[in-house]
Short mmCIF file of C-alpha atoms and ligand atoms in Angstrom, two decimals:
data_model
loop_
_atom_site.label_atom_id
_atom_site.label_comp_id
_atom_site.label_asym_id
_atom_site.label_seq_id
_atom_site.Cartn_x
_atom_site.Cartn_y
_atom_site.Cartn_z
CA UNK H 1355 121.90 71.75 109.66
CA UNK H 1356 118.55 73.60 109.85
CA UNK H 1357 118.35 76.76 108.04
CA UNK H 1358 116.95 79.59 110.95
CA UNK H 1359 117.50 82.54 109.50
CA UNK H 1360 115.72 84.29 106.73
CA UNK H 1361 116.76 87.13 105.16
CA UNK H 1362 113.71 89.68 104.03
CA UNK H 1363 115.33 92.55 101.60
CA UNK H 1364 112.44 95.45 101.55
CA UNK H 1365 114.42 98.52 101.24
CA UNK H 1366 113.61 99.16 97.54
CA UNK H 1367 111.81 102.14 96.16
CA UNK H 1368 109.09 100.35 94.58
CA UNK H 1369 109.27 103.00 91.23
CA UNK H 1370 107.82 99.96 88.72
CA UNK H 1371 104.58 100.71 90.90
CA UNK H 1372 104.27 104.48 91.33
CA UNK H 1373 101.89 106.38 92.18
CA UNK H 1374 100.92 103.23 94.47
CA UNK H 1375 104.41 103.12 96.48
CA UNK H 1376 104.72 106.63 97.12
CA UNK H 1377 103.60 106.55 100.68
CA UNK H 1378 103.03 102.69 100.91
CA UNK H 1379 105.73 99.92 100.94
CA UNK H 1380 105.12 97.85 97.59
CA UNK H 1381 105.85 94.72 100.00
CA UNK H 1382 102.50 95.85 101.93
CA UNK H 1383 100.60 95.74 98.89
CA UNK H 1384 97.83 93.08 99.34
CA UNK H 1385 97.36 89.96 97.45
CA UNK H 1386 93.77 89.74 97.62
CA UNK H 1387 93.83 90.46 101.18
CA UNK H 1388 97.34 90.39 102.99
CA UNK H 1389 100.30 91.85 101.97
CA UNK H 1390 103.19 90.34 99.97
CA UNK H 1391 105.79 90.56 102.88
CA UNK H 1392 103.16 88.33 104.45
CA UNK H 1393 103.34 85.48 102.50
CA UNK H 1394 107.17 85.52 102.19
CA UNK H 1395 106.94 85.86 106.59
CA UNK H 1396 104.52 82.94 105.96
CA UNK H 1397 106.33 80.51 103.57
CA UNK H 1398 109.70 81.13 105.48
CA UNK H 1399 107.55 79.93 108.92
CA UNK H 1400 106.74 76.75 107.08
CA UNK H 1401 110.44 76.11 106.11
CA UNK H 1402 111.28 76.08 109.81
CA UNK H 1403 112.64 79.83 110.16
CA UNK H 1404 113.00 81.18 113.69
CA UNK H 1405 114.39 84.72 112.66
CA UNK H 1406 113.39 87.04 109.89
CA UNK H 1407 115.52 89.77 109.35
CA UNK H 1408 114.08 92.54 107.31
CA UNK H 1409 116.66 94.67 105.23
CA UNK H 1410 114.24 97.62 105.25
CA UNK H 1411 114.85 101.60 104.74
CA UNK H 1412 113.61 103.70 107.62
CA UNK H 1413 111.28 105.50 105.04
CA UNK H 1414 108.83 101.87 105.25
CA UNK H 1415 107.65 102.07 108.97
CA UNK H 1416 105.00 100.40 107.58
CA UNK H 1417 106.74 97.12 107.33
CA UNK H 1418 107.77 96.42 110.86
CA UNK H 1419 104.19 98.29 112.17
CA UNK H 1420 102.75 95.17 110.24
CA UNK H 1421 104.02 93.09 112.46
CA UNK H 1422 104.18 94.27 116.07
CA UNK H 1423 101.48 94.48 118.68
CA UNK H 1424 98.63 96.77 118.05
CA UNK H 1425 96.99 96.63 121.29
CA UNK H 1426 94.68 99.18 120.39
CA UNK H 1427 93.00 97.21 117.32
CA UNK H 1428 93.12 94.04 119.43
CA UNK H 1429 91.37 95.73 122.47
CA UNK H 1430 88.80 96.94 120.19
CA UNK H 1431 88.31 93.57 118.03
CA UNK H 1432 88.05 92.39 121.64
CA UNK H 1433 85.19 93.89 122.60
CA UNK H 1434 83.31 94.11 119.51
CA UNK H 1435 83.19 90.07 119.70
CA UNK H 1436 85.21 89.99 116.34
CA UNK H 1437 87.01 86.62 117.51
CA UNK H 1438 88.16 85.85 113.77
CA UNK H 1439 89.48 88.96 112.96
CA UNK H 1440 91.75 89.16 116.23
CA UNK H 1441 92.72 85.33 114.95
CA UNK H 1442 94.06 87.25 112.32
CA UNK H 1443 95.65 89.89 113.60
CA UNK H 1444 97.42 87.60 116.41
CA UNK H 1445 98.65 85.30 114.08
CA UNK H 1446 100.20 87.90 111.30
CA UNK H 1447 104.07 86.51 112.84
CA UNK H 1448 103.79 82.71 113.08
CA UNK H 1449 104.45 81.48 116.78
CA UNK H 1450 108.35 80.52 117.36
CA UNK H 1451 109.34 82.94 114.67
CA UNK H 1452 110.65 86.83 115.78
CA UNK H 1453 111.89 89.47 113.75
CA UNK H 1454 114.67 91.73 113.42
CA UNK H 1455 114.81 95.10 111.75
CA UNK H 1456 118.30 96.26 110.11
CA UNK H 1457 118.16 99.94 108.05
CA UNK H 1458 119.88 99.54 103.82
CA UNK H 1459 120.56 103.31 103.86
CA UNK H 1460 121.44 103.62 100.39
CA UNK H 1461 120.23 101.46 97.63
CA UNK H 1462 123.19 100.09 96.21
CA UNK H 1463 121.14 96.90 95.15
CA UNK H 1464 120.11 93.10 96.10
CA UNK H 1465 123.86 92.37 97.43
CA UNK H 1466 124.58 95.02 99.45
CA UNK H 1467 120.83 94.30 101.20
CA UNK H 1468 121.73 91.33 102.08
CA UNK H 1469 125.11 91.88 103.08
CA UNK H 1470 123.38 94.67 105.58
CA UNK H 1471 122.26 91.32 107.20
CA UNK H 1472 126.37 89.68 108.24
CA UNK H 1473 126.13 90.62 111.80
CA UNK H 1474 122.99 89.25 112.90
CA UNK H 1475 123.30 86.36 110.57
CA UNK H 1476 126.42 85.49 111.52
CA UNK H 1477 128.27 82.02 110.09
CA UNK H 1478 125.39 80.06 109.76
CA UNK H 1479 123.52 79.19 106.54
CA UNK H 1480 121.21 80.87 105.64
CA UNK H 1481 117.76 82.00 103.60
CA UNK H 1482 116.67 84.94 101.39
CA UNK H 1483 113.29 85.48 100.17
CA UNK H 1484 112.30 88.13 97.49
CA UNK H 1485 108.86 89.43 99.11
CA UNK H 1486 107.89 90.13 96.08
CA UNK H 1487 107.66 87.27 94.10
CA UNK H 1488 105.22 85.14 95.59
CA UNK H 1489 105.59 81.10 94.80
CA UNK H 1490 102.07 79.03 95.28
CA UNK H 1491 102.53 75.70 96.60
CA UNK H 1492 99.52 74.99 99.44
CA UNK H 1493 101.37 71.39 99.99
CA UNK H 1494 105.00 72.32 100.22
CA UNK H 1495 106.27 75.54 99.90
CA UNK H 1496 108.88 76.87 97.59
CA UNK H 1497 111.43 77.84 100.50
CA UNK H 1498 110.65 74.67 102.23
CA UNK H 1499 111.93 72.60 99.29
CA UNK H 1500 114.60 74.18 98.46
CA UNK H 1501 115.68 73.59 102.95
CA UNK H 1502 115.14 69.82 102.30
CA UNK H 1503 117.73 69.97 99.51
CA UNK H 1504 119.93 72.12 101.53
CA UNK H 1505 119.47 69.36 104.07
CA UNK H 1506 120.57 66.53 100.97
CA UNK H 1507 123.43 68.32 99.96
CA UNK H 1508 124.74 70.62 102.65
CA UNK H 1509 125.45 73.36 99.82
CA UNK H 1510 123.70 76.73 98.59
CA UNK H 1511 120.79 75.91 96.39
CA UNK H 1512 118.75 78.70 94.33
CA UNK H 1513 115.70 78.10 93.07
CA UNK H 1514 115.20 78.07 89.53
CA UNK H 1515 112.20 77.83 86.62
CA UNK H 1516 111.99 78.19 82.79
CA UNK H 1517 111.25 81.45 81.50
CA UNK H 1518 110.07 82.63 78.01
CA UNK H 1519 113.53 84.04 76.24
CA UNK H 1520 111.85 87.58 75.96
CA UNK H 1521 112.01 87.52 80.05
CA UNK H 1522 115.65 85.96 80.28
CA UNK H 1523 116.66 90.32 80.49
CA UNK H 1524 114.26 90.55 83.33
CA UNK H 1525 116.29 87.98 86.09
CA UNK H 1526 119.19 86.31 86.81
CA UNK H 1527 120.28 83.46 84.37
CA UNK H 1528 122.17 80.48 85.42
CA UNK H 1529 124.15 77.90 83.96
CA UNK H 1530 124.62 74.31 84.74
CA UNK H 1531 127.52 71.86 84.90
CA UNK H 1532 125.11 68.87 82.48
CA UNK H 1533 122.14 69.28 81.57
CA UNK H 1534 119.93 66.69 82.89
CA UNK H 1535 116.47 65.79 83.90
CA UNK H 1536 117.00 65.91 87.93
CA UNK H 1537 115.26 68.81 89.51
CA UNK H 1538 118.54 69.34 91.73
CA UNK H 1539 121.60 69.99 89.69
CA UNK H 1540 125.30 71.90 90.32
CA UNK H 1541 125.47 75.04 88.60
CA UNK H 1542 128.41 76.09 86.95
CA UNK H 1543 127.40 80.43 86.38
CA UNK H 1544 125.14 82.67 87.14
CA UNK H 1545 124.67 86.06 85.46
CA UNK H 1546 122.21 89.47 86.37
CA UNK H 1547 119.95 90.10 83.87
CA UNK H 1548 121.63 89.34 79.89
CA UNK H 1549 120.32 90.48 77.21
CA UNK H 1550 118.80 87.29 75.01
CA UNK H 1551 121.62 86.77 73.09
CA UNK H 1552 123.87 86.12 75.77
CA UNK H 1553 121.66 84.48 77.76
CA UNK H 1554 123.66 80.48 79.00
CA UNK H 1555 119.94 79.24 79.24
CA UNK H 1556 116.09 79.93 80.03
CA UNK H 1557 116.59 78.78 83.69
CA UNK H 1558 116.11 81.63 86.30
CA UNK H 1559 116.61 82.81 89.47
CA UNK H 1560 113.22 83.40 91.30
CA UNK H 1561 114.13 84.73 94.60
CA UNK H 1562 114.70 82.25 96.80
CA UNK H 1563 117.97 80.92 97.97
CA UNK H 1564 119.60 79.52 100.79
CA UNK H 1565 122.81 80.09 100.74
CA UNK H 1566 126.54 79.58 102.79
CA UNK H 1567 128.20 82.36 105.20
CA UNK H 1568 130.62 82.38 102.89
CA UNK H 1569 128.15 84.69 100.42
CA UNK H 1570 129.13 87.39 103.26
CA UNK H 1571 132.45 87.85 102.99
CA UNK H 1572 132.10 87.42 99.19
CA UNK H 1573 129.99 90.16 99.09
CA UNK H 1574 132.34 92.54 100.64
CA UNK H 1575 134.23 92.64 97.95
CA UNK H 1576 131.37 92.35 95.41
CA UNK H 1577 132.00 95.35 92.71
CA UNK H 1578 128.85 97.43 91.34
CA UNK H 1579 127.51 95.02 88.94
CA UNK H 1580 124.21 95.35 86.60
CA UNK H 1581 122.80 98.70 86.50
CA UNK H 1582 125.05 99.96 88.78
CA UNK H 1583 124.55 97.94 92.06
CA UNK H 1584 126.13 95.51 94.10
CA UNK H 1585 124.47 92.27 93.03
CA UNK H 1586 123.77 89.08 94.81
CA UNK H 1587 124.30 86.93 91.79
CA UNK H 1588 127.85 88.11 91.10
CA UNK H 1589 128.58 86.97 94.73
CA UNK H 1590 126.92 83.63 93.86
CA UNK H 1591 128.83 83.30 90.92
CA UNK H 1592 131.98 83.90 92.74
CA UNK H 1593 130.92 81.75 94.95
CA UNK H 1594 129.98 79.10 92.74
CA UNK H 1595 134.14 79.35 91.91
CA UNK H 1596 135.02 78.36 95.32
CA UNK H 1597 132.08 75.51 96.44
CA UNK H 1598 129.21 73.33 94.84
CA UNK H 1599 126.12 75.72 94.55
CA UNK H 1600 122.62 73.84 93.17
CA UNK H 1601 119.95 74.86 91.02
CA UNK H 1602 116.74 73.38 92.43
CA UNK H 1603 113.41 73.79 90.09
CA UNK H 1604 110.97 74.04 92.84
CA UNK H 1605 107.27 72.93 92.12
CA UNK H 1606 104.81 75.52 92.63
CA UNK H 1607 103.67 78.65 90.62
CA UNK H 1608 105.29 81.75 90.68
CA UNK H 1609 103.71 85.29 90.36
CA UNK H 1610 106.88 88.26 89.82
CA UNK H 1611 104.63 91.04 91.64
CA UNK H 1612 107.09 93.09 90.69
CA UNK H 1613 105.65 93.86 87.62
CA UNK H 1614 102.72 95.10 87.22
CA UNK H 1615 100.62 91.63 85.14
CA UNK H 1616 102.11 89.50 87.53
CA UNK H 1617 100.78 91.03 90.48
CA UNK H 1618 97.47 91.61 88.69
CA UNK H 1619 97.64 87.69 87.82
CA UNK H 1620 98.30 87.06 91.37
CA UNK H 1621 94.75 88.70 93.11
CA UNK H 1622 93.13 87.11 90.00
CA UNK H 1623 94.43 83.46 90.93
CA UNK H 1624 94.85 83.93 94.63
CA UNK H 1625 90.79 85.53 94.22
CA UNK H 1626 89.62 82.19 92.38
CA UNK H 1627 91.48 80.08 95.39
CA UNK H 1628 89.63 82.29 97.87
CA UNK H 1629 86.97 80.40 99.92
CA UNK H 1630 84.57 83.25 100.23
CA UNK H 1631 84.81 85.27 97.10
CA UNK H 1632 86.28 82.58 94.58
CA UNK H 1633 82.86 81.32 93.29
CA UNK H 1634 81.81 85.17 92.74
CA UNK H 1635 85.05 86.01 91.18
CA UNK H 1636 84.74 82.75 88.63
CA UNK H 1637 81.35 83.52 87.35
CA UNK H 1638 82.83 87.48 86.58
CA UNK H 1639 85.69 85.98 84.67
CA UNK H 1640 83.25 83.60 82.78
CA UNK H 1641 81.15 86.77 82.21
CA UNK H 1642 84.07 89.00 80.41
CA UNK H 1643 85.61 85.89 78.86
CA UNK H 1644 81.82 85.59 77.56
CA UNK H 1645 82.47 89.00 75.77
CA UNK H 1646 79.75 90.59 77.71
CA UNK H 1647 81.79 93.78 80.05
CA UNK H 1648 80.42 96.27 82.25
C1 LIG Z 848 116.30 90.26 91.56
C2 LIG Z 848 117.60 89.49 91.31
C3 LIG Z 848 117.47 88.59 90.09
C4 LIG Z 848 116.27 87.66 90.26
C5 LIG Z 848 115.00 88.51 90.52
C6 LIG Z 848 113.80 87.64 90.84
O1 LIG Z 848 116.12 91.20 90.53
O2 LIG Z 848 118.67 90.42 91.16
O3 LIG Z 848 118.64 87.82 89.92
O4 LIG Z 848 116.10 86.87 89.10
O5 LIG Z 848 115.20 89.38 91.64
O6 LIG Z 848 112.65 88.42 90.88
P1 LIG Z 848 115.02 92.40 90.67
O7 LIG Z 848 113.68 91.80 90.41
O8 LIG Z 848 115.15 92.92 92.07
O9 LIG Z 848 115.40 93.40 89.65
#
């Protein structure tokens, strides 16, 4: 079955980047130059989705303004001859995909953001993408993977990677049933954020999973969890109880952007990739790595 439906959670405060996120969402801060909730619109396209539905907080206007007609900008690009530009603009929502706007009043955390999202989602399977953790993969992306394993296995897969055990605090931790070589493997727990020492391995959760309706109802009865919200991961690990759920480690190179190096890694690697300023932005690295600043 084809996963459609993407799930977008954007309500958050954005605190870890104050002053920045006071009057901007931190999912419209730009990676050298498009925002993060771009990419995840983008890398959800390229997994096949045909619905995004953004969990957002009516506060965040910005967010759905990003991605509706400006007629006004396009009418001027128009007749200043800027033909690229209006490319640019036109294509911000890849063509076949639409989205849909649903208001997290409160935020009671990750689970209760996507569990804002049963209605329209329904009883299919479906996908959620963490805006703010971007995954570079130019030939497949990260999302797209983990659909063809969905498609192997018909079961919720989460996609996994090895962290350093002084980050193991920082995301969700999961366990597996063997450990084994195979990038796709049945997990047997999942836990939000442990401290090291009770940490079941280095292997965590980056912020992309498809997973079953059955998440949904799960969720409903999903108690407040880590610091004090209603977490996504317990309902996985309940869920994990009931049906095979996979760990999949994805290729590709993750950036958290939800902390402040990581996002500064990400404009310095996404600059270098650039076609136009990558060159310029090498021979500035070279310069400081060369000792000489300023
Ligand atoms: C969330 C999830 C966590 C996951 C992380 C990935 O945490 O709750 O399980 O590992 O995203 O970035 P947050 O970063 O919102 O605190």
């Amino acid at each position: 079955m084809k996963i459609k439906k993407y799930v977008l959670p954007v309500a958050g405060l954005g605190t870890r980047f104050l002053p920045a996120t006071k009057a901007i969402p931190k999912e419209m801060l730009p990676v050298v130059d498009k925002p993060l909730i771009q990419y995840a619109v983008e890398e959800a396209a390229e997994a096949g989705a045909e619905q995004i539905i953004l969990v957002t907080h009516p506060s965040k206007l910005a967010l759905e303004d990003h991605f509706a007609v400006n007629s006004e900008l396009e009418s001027a690009l128009i007749e200043k001859g800027k033909d690229e530009l209006l490319q640019k603009v036109r294509s911000i929502l890849p063509e076949g995909v639409t989205v849909t706007t649903v208001y997290q009043y409160e935020p009671l955390g990750l689970g209760h953001a996507v569990l804002c999202a049963k209605e329209i989602v329904g009883d299919e399977p479906f996908g959620v993408i963490l805006p703010d953790v971007l995954v570079y993969n130019p030939e497949k992306g990260c999302m797209r993977q983990l659909a063809d394993s969905y498609e192997q296995k018909g079961a919720s897969i989460i996609g996994v990677e090895t962290v350093p055990l002084d980050e193991v605090h920082k995301y969700g931790i999961v366990s597996l049933t063997e450990r084994g070589e195979e990038k796709l493997q049945r997990m047997s727990g999942v836990v939000e954020k442990p401290p090291v020492e009770d940490a079941p391995s280095q292997l965590s959760v980056v912020g992309r999973y498809i997973l079953t309706a059955r998440v949904m109802e799960l969720l409903e009865s999903t108690e407040r969890g880590a610091g004090g919200e209603i977490q996504l991961t317990d309902a996985i690990a309940a869920l994990i109880a009931e049906e095979p759920v996979f760990a999949y480690a994805f290729d590709g190179t993750s950036y958290d952007c939800g902390y402040k190096y990581g996002y500064v890694r990400a404009n310095i690697e996404y600059a270098l990739r650039d076609g136009e300023i990558g060159d310029e932005v090498g021979q500035l690295i070279q310069k400081h790595a060369g000792g000489q600043h300023g």
